[in-house]
Amino acid sequence: MAEAWKEVIHKLDENRWEIRPDYKKGMRVPGQIYTSESMLAQIWEDQAFEQVVNVSFLPGIVGNSLAMPDIHFGYGFPIGGVAATRVKDGVVSPGGVGFDINCGVRLLRTNLSLEEVKPNLEKLVYAMYSNIPSGLGSEGKLRINEKDLEKVMTRGSAWAVEKGFGQADDLICTEECGCLKGADPDKVSQRAKKRGLPQIGTLGSGNHFLEIQAVDQIYNQDIARAMGILETGQILVLIHTGSRGLGYQVCDDYIRILGEATNRYGISIPDRQLACAPVQSPEGQDYLAAMACAANYAWTNRQCITHWVRESFIKALGKGPREIGLEQIYDIAHNIAKIERHIVEGKTETLCVHRKGATRAFPAGHPDLPAIYRNIGQPVLIPGDMGRYSYIATGTDIAMRETFGSTCHGAGRTQSRTAAKKGLRGSDIAYKLGMRGILVKCDSLGSLAEEASEAYKDVAEVVEVTQKAGISRKVARAVPLGVIKG
Amino acid sequence: MKSFEIIDTTADIGIRAFGADLSEVFANAALGMFSIITDTIKIEARLEKRICVTAPDKEALLVAWLNELLFLFETEKWLFNRFEITQLTGLKIKARCFGEKADRSRNELKREIKSATYHRLKVEKQPEGGYIGEVILDI
């Protein structure tokens, strides 16, 4: 029984595993999972591989239905799923993006060292906790009206920078410069707007967090230097959040709309959560226009939080912004669908690349990268769980060839939230982390227990697979010092 | 008989609701969902909110019903612990929901739910009698 997966999942090499298209009637392409053999049992057990199979049913899918090594059970698509469909005759599926549209991470670097920050850590964490709204149903201190919200949805981060939240350089170092084109607020329901209005500039809850980190390993000095990471002990700040209630509602609205369209276009799918419509259809185009609104909302959200992180450092440390630094290394989405050009069977095709719990990983030389990263490749940010470490990597040519320029997005869960909670108490976890010098501040101790290290795969193992497979390359690693959980 | 139980998945959480008829299943699913958000015993059912939701079939109706309640929680802070279903066809549900607006000093909010999903969604008659509803929530 333990080896049952061997009948279904075939080894291509140490890090690539295939599910052949004859496994299930209706599969249009093979499934391909990037993983090590030791992580496969888990993927089998939680049925995530069946979701890789289901995704391969989508009309117009090209290459493989892909899964990154942090794959775990999702709904519709697995988390860690990547699928590219032809724009001319393929479909777009809101389930391939997920509820938290443009959930993503942003990394800031400081000029500060571990020695400078350590004595003030408590003050810093407290300043950030009180300055940045977090927690369940958290509402922002930013009061915006409906007109502002329209600008947020159409202009993204640039709106925030113009309002004084951040600097122009932040935009350059954000995927899509913090604004996905084609956003149309008329395609976003009133309900979504109502949910989004009070929540702009909030961290939210669940797995969202703010983390003060210290660099502890540098694997490639030259590339690290190009990102402004100069030495171990350098302090970084990582922000992980998304589009809040606005994104959830857009996803819900369009799964409903596309669910009806799926039938109308005569598309057969094995799971209702994979509801989809042709990319070129009115329904598909409307979804992409609404999704872009939510994506821009998420970038604005991270932009506002960035500004408050900077404010908090200035306040807590009593130093000037130049001395502190806090310049942006990069900001990437890990739940999004993008229209991109890729080579498929020797021909350049325009594709709709769904990344659900996966990160874009474009190589050096790609025209979409900002000039400062053109020679090194796109920075890839891979947060681990709060007790371990996070990685910084870069995109590669192999990713471009094999995974539509994608790699993993994090550690991936191995334990359900209730199982994680059963064995552990939030207060014990805070204490244990405290003993190791990691300070945690959170809104709910229960949600802390759910996010314990034990509930996640070791991100090192995940990153090792991407490294060996060559779909991203390690640059540096950072360990947490102070964590704010929503 | 149990009114609902929690289904465990790796990343998310689900509800399996039971009932002698569909109305009971829908009411119990809603109670199950609020039990994930907060301690439902501590909700004081002082206020009433009337809800009407439609959907193309009974499965989609379960999702739409739960998402409507989530929407009311998120935008108006409603917490409910009692549901009186006044009308339920395969396509439409009308209900009187009893509860209060969340008071953070009394109602501990445990977990954010992003949405009810269509994944592994089930509303069925059971062979031994009664009905069952299953829904996975994205959290």
mmCIF file with all atom_site columns, N, CA, C and O in Angstrom, chain B residues 71-111:
data_model
loop_
_atom_site.group_PDB
_atom_site.id
_atom_site.type_symbol
_atom_site.label_atom_id
_atom_site.label_alt_id
_atom_site.label_comp_id
_atom_site.label_asym_id
_atom_site.label_entity_id
_atom_site.label_seq_id
_atom_site.pdbx_PDB_ins_code
_atom_site.Cartn_x
_atom_site.Cartn_y
_atom_site.Cartn_z
_atom_site.occupancy
_atom_site.B_iso_or_equiv
_atom_site.pdbx_formal_charge
_atom_site.auth_seq_id
_atom_site.auth_comp_id
_atom_site.auth_asym_id
_atom_site.auth_atom_id
_atom_site.pdbx_PDB_model_num
ATOM 1   N N  . PHE B 1 71  ? -20.060 36.924 3.888  1.00 0.00 ? 71  PHE B N  1
ATOM 2   C CA . PHE B 1 71  ? -20.088 38.312 3.427  1.00 0.00 ? 71  PHE B CA 1
ATOM 3   C C  . PHE B 1 71  ? -20.667 39.210 4.528  1.00 0.00 ? 71  PHE B C  1
ATOM 4   O O  . PHE B 1 71  ? -20.138 40.279 4.818  1.00 0.00 ? 71  PHE B O  1
ATOM 5   N N  . LEU B 1 72  ? -21.733 38.747 5.165  1.00 0.00 ? 72  LEU B N  1
ATOM 6   C CA . LEU B 1 72  ? -22.359 39.538 6.239  1.00 0.00 ? 72  LEU B CA 1
ATOM 7   C C  . LEU B 1 72  ? -21.442 39.633 7.452  1.00 0.00 ? 72  LEU B C  1
ATOM 8   O O  . LEU B 1 72  ? -21.385 40.656 8.129  1.00 0.00 ? 72  LEU B O  1
ATOM 9   N N  . PHE B 1 73  ? -20.699 38.562 7.709  1.00 0.00 ? 73  PHE B N  1
ATOM 10  C CA . PHE B 1 73  ? -19.731 38.606 8.817  1.00 0.00 ? 73  PHE B CA 1
ATOM 11  C C  . PHE B 1 73  ? -18.637 39.625 8.501  1.00 0.00 ? 73  PHE B C  1
ATOM 12  O O  . PHE B 1 73  ? -18.295 40.473 9.323  1.00 0.00 ? 73  PHE B O  1
ATOM 13  N N  . GLU B 1 74  ? -18.104 39.545 7.280  1.00 0.00 ? 74  GLU B N  1
ATOM 14  C CA . GLU B 1 74  ? -16.958 40.392 6.968  1.00 0.00 ? 74  GLU B CA 1
ATOM 15  C C  . GLU B 1 74  ? -17.321 41.862 6.831  1.00 0.00 ? 74  GLU B C  1
ATOM 16  O O  . GLU B 1 74  ? -16.590 42.738 7.276  1.00 0.00 ? 74  GLU B O  1
ATOM 17  N N  . THR B 1 75  ? -18.486 42.144 6.230  1.00 0.00 ? 75  THR B N  1
ATOM 18  C CA . THR B 1 75  ? -18.812 43.548 5.977  1.00 0.00 ? 75  THR B CA 1
ATOM 19  C C  . THR B 1 75  ? -19.610 44.179 7.116  1.00 0.00 ? 75  THR B C  1
ATOM 20  O O  . THR B 1 75  ? -19.549 45.374 7.318  1.00 0.00 ? 75  THR B O  1
ATOM 21  N N  . GLU B 1 76  ? -20.380 43.370 7.862  1.00 0.00 ? 76  GLU B N  1
ATOM 22  C CA . GLU B 1 76  ? -21.207 43.959 8.925  1.00 0.00 ? 76  GLU B CA 1
ATOM 23  C C  . GLU B 1 76  ? -20.995 43.317 10.283 1.00 0.00 ? 76  GLU B C  1
ATOM 24  O O  . GLU B 1 76  ? -21.729 43.600 11.233 1.00 0.00 ? 76  GLU B O  1
ATOM 25  N N  . LYS B 1 77  ? -19.992 42.396 10.359 1.00 0.00 ? 77  LYS B N  1
ATOM 26  C CA . LYS B 1 77  ? -19.598 41.767 11.630 1.00 0.00 ? 77  LYS B CA 1
ATOM 27  C C  . LYS B 1 77  ? -20.647 40.824 12.231 1.00 0.00 ? 77  LYS B C  1
ATOM 28  O O  . LYS B 1 77  ? -20.630 40.526 13.419 1.00 0.00 ? 77  LYS B O  1
ATOM 29  N N  . TRP B 1 78  ? -21.582 40.368 11.407 1.00 0.00 ? 78  TRP B N  1
ATOM 30  C CA . TRP B 1 78  ? -22.610 39.461 11.922 1.00 0.00 ? 78  TRP B CA 1
ATOM 31  C C  . TRP B 1 78  ? -22.037 38.119 12.348 1.00 0.00 ? 78  TRP B C  1
ATOM 32  O O  . TRP B 1 78  ? -21.263 37.514 11.613 1.00 0.00 ? 78  TRP B O  1
ATOM 33  N N  . LEU B 1 79  ? -22.440 37.650 13.519 1.00 0.00 ? 79  LEU B N  1
ATOM 34  C CA . LEU B 1 79  ? -22.170 36.278 13.963 1.00 0.00 ? 79  LEU B CA 1
ATOM 35  C C  . LEU B 1 79  ? -23.527 35.652 14.263 1.00 0.00 ? 79  LEU B C  1
ATOM 36  O O  . LEU B 1 79  ? -24.324 36.242 14.990 1.00 0.00 ? 79  LEU B O  1
ATOM 37  N N  . PHE B 1 80  ? -23.781 34.476 13.729 1.00 0.00 ? 80  PHE B N  1
ATOM 38  C CA . PHE B 1 80  ? -25.072 33.814 13.962 1.00 0.00 ? 80  PHE B CA 1
ATOM 39  C C  . PHE B 1 80  ? -24.853 32.449 14.610 1.00 0.00 ? 80  PHE B C  1
ATOM 40  O O  . PHE B 1 80  ? -23.854 31.796 14.354 1.00 0.00 ? 80  PHE B O  1
ATOM 41  N N  . ASN B 1 81  ? -25.845 32.028 15.417 1.00 0.00 ? 81  ASN B N  1
ATOM 42  C CA . ASN B 1 81  ? -25.790 30.643 15.910 1.00 0.00 ? 81  ASN B CA 1
ATOM 43  C C  . ASN B 1 81  ? -27.138 29.915 15.815 1.00 0.00 ? 81  ASN B C  1
ATOM 44  O O  . ASN B 1 81  ? -27.274 28.793 16.272 1.00 0.00 ? 81  ASN B O  1
ATOM 45  N N  . ARG B 1 82  ? -28.121 30.577 15.205 1.00 0.00 ? 82  ARG B N  1
ATOM 46  C CA . ARG B 1 82  ? -29.403 29.897 15.011 1.00 0.00 ? 82  ARG B CA 1
ATOM 47  C C  . ARG B 1 82  ? -29.993 30.309 13.660 1.00 0.00 ? 82  ARG B C  1
ATOM 48  O O  . ARG B 1 82  ? -29.962 31.497 13.311 1.00 0.00 ? 82  ARG B O  1
ATOM 49  N N  . PHE B 1 83  ? -30.472 29.310 12.940 1.00 0.00 ? 83  PHE B N  1
ATOM 50  C CA . PHE B 1 83  ? -30.959 29.563 11.586 1.00 0.00 ? 83  PHE B CA 1
ATOM 51  C C  . PHE B 1 83  ? -32.316 28.905 11.412 1.00 0.00 ? 83  PHE B C  1
ATOM 52  O O  . PHE B 1 83  ? -32.466 27.716 11.671 1.00 0.00 ? 83  PHE B O  1
ATOM 53  N N  . GLU B 1 84  ? -33.283 29.694 11.007 1.00 0.00 ? 84  GLU B N  1
ATOM 54  C CA . GLU B 1 84  ? -34.608 29.160 10.772 1.00 0.00 ? 84  GLU B CA 1
ATOM 55  C C  . GLU B 1 84  ? -34.857 29.247 9.271  1.00 0.00 ? 84  GLU B C  1
ATOM 56  O O  . GLU B 1 84  ? -35.037 30.343 8.731  1.00 0.00 ? 84  GLU B O  1
ATOM 57  N N  . ILE B 1 85  ? -34.815 28.113 8.615  1.00 0.00 ? 85  ILE B N  1
ATOM 58  C CA . ILE B 1 85  ? -34.986 28.115 7.157  1.00 0.00 ? 85  ILE B CA 1
ATOM 59  C C  . ILE B 1 85  ? -36.487 28.180 6.876  1.00 0.00 ? 85  ILE B C  1
ATOM 60  O O  . ILE B 1 85  ? -37.230 27.273 7.248  1.00 0.00 ? 85  ILE B O  1
ATOM 61  N N  . THR B 1 86  ? -36.933 29.250 6.234  1.00 0.00 ? 86  THR B N  1
ATOM 62  C CA . THR B 1 86  ? -38.368 29.410 5.998  1.00 0.00 ? 86  THR B CA 1
ATOM 63  C C  . THR B 1 86  ? -38.783 28.887 4.635  1.00 0.00 ? 86  THR B C  1
ATOM 64  O O  . THR B 1 86  ? -39.940 28.570 4.410  1.00 0.00 ? 86  THR B O  1
ATOM 65  N N  . GLN B 1 87  ? -37.829 28.816 3.706  1.00 0.00 ? 87  GLN B N  1
ATOM 66  C CA . GLN B 1 87  ? -38.141 28.257 2.396  1.00 0.00 ? 87  GLN B CA 1
ATOM 67  C C  . GLN B 1 87  ? -36.881 27.657 1.817  1.00 0.00 ? 87  GLN B C  1
ATOM 68  O O  . GLN B 1 87  ? -35.807 28.256 1.889  1.00 0.00 ? 87  GLN B O  1
ATOM 69  N N  . LEU B 1 88  ? -36.975 26.463 1.268  1.00 0.00 ? 88  LEU B N  1
ATOM 70  C CA . LEU B 1 88  ? -35.802 25.871 0.615  1.00 0.00 ? 88  LEU B CA 1
ATOM 71  C C  . LEU B 1 88  ? -36.253 25.008 -0.555 1.00 0.00 ? 88  LEU B C  1
ATOM 72  O O  . LEU B 1 88  ? -36.899 23.981 -0.386 1.00 0.00 ? 88  LEU B O  1
ATOM 73  N N  . THR B 1 89  ? -35.924 25.476 -1.749 1.00 0.00 ? 89  THR B N  1
ATOM 74  C CA . THR B 1 89  ? -36.114 24.645 -2.935 1.00 0.00 ? 89  THR B CA 1
ATOM 75  C C  . THR B 1 89  ? -34.703 24.366 -3.431 1.00 0.00 ? 89  THR B C  1
ATOM 76  O O  . THR B 1 89  ? -33.741 24.859 -2.858 1.00 0.00 ? 89  THR B O  1
ATOM 77  N N  . GLY B 1 90  ? -34.561 23.612 -4.487 1.00 0.00 ? 90  GLY B N  1
ATOM 78  C CA . GLY B 1 90  ? -33.227 23.331 -5.019 1.00 0.00 ? 90  GLY B CA 1
ATOM 79  C C  . GLY B 1 90  ? -32.499 24.598 -5.451 1.00 0.00 ? 90  GLY B C  1
ATOM 80  O O  . GLY B 1 90  ? -31.281 24.621 -5.568 1.00 0.00 ? 90  GLY B O  1
ATOM 81  N N  . LEU B 1 91  ? -33.252 25.672 -5.704 1.00 0.00 ? 91  LEU B N  1
ATOM 82  C CA . LEU B 1 91  ? -32.658 26.850 -6.315 1.00 0.00 ? 91  LEU B CA 1
ATOM 83  C C  . LEU B 1 91  ? -32.670 28.084 -5.422 1.00 0.00 ? 91  LEU B C  1
ATOM 84  O O  . LEU B 1 91  ? -32.069 29.094 -5.751 1.00 0.00 ? 91  LEU B O  1
ATOM 85  N N  . LYS B 1 92  ? -33.368 27.999 -4.289 1.00 0.00 ? 92  LYS B N  1
ATOM 86  C CA . LYS B 1 92  ? -33.545 29.212 -3.494 1.00 0.00 ? 92  LYS B CA 1
ATOM 87  C C  . LYS B 1 92  ? -33.643 28.867 -2.013 1.00 0.00 ? 92  LYS B C  1
ATOM 88  O O  . LYS B 1 92  ? -34.290 27.884 -1.642 1.00 0.00 ? 92  LYS B O  1
ATOM 89  N N  . ILE B 1 93  ? -33.000 29.691 -1.195 1.00 0.00 ? 93  ILE B N  1
ATOM 90  C CA . ILE B 1 93  ? -33.148 29.526 0.251  1.00 0.00 ? 93  ILE B CA 1
ATOM 91  C C  . ILE B 1 93  ? -33.529 30.867 0.868  1.00 0.00 ? 93  ILE B C  1
ATOM 92  O O  . ILE B 1 93  ? -32.971 31.910 0.508  1.00 0.00 ? 93  ILE B O  1
ATOM 93  N N  . LYS B 1 94  ? -34.529 30.810 1.759  1.00 0.00 ? 94  LYS B N  1
ATOM 94  C CA . LYS B 1 94  ? -34.904 31.991 2.543  1.00 0.00 ? 94  LYS B CA 1
ATOM 95  C C  . LYS B 1 94  ? -34.735 31.609 4.003  1.00 0.00 ? 94  LYS B C  1
ATOM 96  O O  . LYS B 1 94  ? -35.171 30.515 4.399  1.00 0.00 ? 94  LYS B O  1
ATOM 97  N N  . ALA B 1 95  ? -34.113 32.479 4.778  1.00 0.00 ? 95  ALA B N  1
ATOM 98  C CA . ALA B 1 95  ? -33.858 32.108 6.174  1.00 0.00 ? 95  ALA B CA 1
ATOM 99  C C  . ALA B 1 95  ? -33.910 33.309 7.089  1.00 0.00 ? 95  ALA B C  1
ATOM 100 O O  . ALA B 1 95  ? -33.644 34.442 6.676  1.00 0.00 ? 95  ALA B O  1
ATOM 101 N N  . ARG B 1 96  ? -34.275 33.033 8.347  1.00 0.00 ? 96  ARG B N  1
ATOM 102 C CA . ARG B 1 96  ? -34.149 34.026 9.422  1.00 0.00 ? 96  ARG B CA 1
ATOM 103 C C  . ARG B 1 96  ? -32.939 33.592 10.236 1.00 0.00 ? 96  ARG B C  1
ATOM 104 O O  . ARG B 1 96  ? -32.895 32.472 10.745 1.00 0.00 ? 96  ARG B O  1
ATOM 105 N N  . CYS B 1 97  ? -31.950 34.468 10.329 1.00 0.00 ? 97  CYS B N  1
ATOM 106 C CA . CYS B 1 97  ? -30.711 34.116 11.031 1.00 0.00 ? 97  CYS B CA 1
ATOM 107 C C  . CYS B 1 97  ? -30.637 34.946 12.310 1.00 0.00 ? 97  CYS B C  1
ATOM 108 O O  . CYS B 1 97  ? -30.875 36.155 12.285 1.00 0.00 ? 97  CYS B O  1
ATOM 109 N N  . PHE B 1 98  ? -30.307 34.261 13.423 1.00 0.00 ? 98  PHE B N  1
ATOM 110 C CA . PHE B 1 98  ? -30.290 34.955 14.716 1.00 0.00 ? 98  PHE B CA 1
ATOM 111 C C  . PHE B 1 98  ? -28.873 35.022 15.263 1.00 0.00 ? 98  PHE B C  1
ATOM 112 O O  . PHE B 1 98  ? -28.143 34.028 15.252 1.00 0.00 ? 98  PHE B O  1
ATOM 113 N N  . GLY B 1 99  ? -28.509 36.214 15.736 1.00 0.00 ? 99  GLY B N  1
ATOM 114 C CA . GLY B 1 99  ? -27.167 36.377 16.276 1.00 0.00 ? 99  GLY B CA 1
ATOM 115 C C  . GLY B 1 99  ? -26.929 37.808 16.710 1.00 0.00 ? 99  GLY B C  1
ATOM 116 O O  . GLY B 1 99  ? -27.864 38.487 17.156 1.00 0.00 ? 99  GLY B O  1
ATOM 117 N N  . GLU B 1 100 ? -25.693 38.246 16.569 1.00 0.00 ? 100 GLU B N  1
ATOM 118 C CA . GLU B 1 100 ? -25.344 39.610 16.972 1.00 0.00 ? 100 GLU B CA 1
ATOM 119 C C  . GLU B 1 100 ? -24.154 40.079 16.143 1.00 0.00 ? 100 GLU B C  1
ATOM 120 O O  . GLU B 1 100 ? -23.534 39.290 15.437 1.00 0.00 ? 100 GLU B O  1
ATOM 121 N N  . LYS B 1 101 ? -23.849 41.377 16.277 1.00 0.00 ? 101 LYS B N  1
ATOM 122 C CA . LYS B 1 101 ? -22.640 41.899 15.631 1.00 0.00 ? 101 LYS B CA 1
ATOM 123 C C  . LYS B 1 101 ? -21.473 41.594 16.562 1.00 0.00 ? 101 LYS B C  1
ATOM 124 O O  . LYS B 1 101 ? -21.574 41.790 17.774 1.00 0.00 ? 101 LYS B O  1
ATOM 125 N N  . ALA B 1 102 ? -20.358 41.096 15.988 1.00 0.00 ? 102 ALA B N  1
ATOM 126 C CA . ALA B 1 102 ? -19.213 40.650 16.793 1.00 0.00 ? 102 ALA B CA 1
ATOM 127 C C  . ALA B 1 102 ? -18.755 41.730 17.767 1.00 0.00 ? 102 ALA B C  1
ATOM 128 O O  . ALA B 1 102 ? -18.603 42.892 17.393 1.00 0.00 ? 102 ALA B O  1
ATOM 129 N N  . ASP B 1 103 ? -18.590 41.309 19.014 1.00 0.00 ? 103 ASP B N  1
ATOM 130 C CA . ASP B 1 103 ? -18.072 42.195 20.045 1.00 0.00 ? 103 ASP B CA 1
ATOM 131 C C  . ASP B 1 103 ? -16.752 41.567 20.497 1.00 0.00 ? 103 ASP B C  1
ATOM 132 O O  . ASP B 1 103 ? -16.741 40.504 21.125 1.00 0.00 ? 103 ASP B O  1
ATOM 133 N N  . ARG B 1 104 ? -15.636 42.203 20.127 1.00 0.00 ? 104 ARG B N  1
ATOM 134 C CA . ARG B 1 104 ? -14.336 41.574 20.342 1.00 0.00 ? 104 ARG B CA 1
ATOM 135 C C  . ARG B 1 104 ? -14.047 41.293 21.822 1.00 0.00 ? 104 ARG B C  1
ATOM 136 O O  . ARG B 1 104 ? -13.209 40.460 22.137 1.00 0.00 ? 104 ARG B O  1
ATOM 137 N N  . SER B 1 105 ? -14.744 41.980 22.730 1.00 0.00 ? 105 SER B N  1
ATOM 138 C CA . SER B 1 105 ? -14.472 41.729 24.148 1.00 0.00 ? 105 SER B CA 1
ATOM 139 C C  . SER B 1 105 ? -15.101 40.401 24.603 1.00 0.00 ? 105 SER B C  1
ATOM 140 O O  . SER B 1 105 ? -14.664 39.806 25.569 1.00 0.00 ? 105 SER B O  1
ATOM 141 N N  . ARG B 1 106 ? -16.117 39.938 23.892 1.00 0.00 ? 106 ARG B N  1
ATOM 142 C CA . ARG B 1 106 ? -16.767 38.682 24.258 1.00 0.00 ? 106 ARG B CA 1
ATOM 143 C C  . ARG B 1 106 ? -16.563 37.577 23.232 1.00 0.00 ? 106 ARG B C  1
ATOM 144 O O  . ARG B 1 106 ? -16.443 36.413 23.568 1.00 0.00 ? 106 ARG B O  1
ATOM 145 N N  . ASN B 1 107 ? -16.577 37.960 21.946 1.00 0.00 ? 107 ASN B N  1
ATOM 146 C CA . ASN B 1 107 ? -16.491 36.958 20.884 1.00 0.00 ? 107 ASN B CA 1
ATOM 147 C C  . ASN B 1 107 ? -15.059 36.846 20.374 1.00 0.00 ? 107 ASN B C  1
ATOM 148 O O  . ASN B 1 107 ? -14.605 37.695 19.622 1.00 0.00 ? 107 ASN B O  1
ATOM 149 N N  . GLU B 1 108 ? -14.374 35.795 20.788 1.00 0.00 ? 108 GLU B N  1
ATOM 150 C CA . GLU B 1 108 ? -13.022 35.606 20.251 1.00 0.00 ? 108 GLU B CA 1
ATOM 151 C C  . GLU B 1 108 ? -13.148 35.123 18.803 1.00 0.00 ? 108 GLU B C  1
ATOM 152 O O  . GLU B 1 108 ? -13.880 34.181 18.511 1.00 0.00 ? 108 GLU B O  1
ATOM 153 N N  . LEU B 1 109 ? -12.456 35.804 17.886 1.00 0.00 ? 109 LEU B N  1
ATOM 154 C CA . LEU B 1 109 ? -12.493 35.382 16.487 1.00 0.00 ? 109 LEU B CA 1
ATOM 155 C C  . LEU B 1 109 ? -11.285 34.498 16.243 1.00 0.00 ? 109 LEU B C  1
ATOM 156 O O  . LEU B 1 109 ? -10.149 34.915 16.403 1.00 0.00 ? 109 LEU B O  1
ATOM 157 N N  . LYS B 1 110 ? -11.565 33.247 15.891 1.00 0.00 ? 110 LYS B N  1
ATOM 158 C CA . LYS B 1 110 ? -10.484 32.261 15.849 1.00 0.00 ? 110 LYS B CA 1
ATOM 159 C C  . LYS B 1 110 ? -9.813  32.171 14.491 1.00 0.00 ? 110 LYS B C  1
ATOM 160 O O  . LYS B 1 110 ? -8.629  31.947 14.400 1.00 0.00 ? 110 LYS B O  1
ATOM 161 N N  . ARG B 1 111 ? -10.594 32.278 13.443 1.00 0.00 ? 111 ARG B N  1
ATOM 162 C CA . ARG B 1 111 ? -10.048 31.950 12.142 1.00 0.00 ? 111 ARG B CA 1
ATOM 163 C C  . ARG B 1 111 ? -10.760 32.675 11.027 1.00 0.00 ? 111 ARG B C  1
ATOM 164 O O  . ARG B 1 111 ? -11.972 32.809 11.046 1.00 0.00 ? 111 ARG B O  1
#
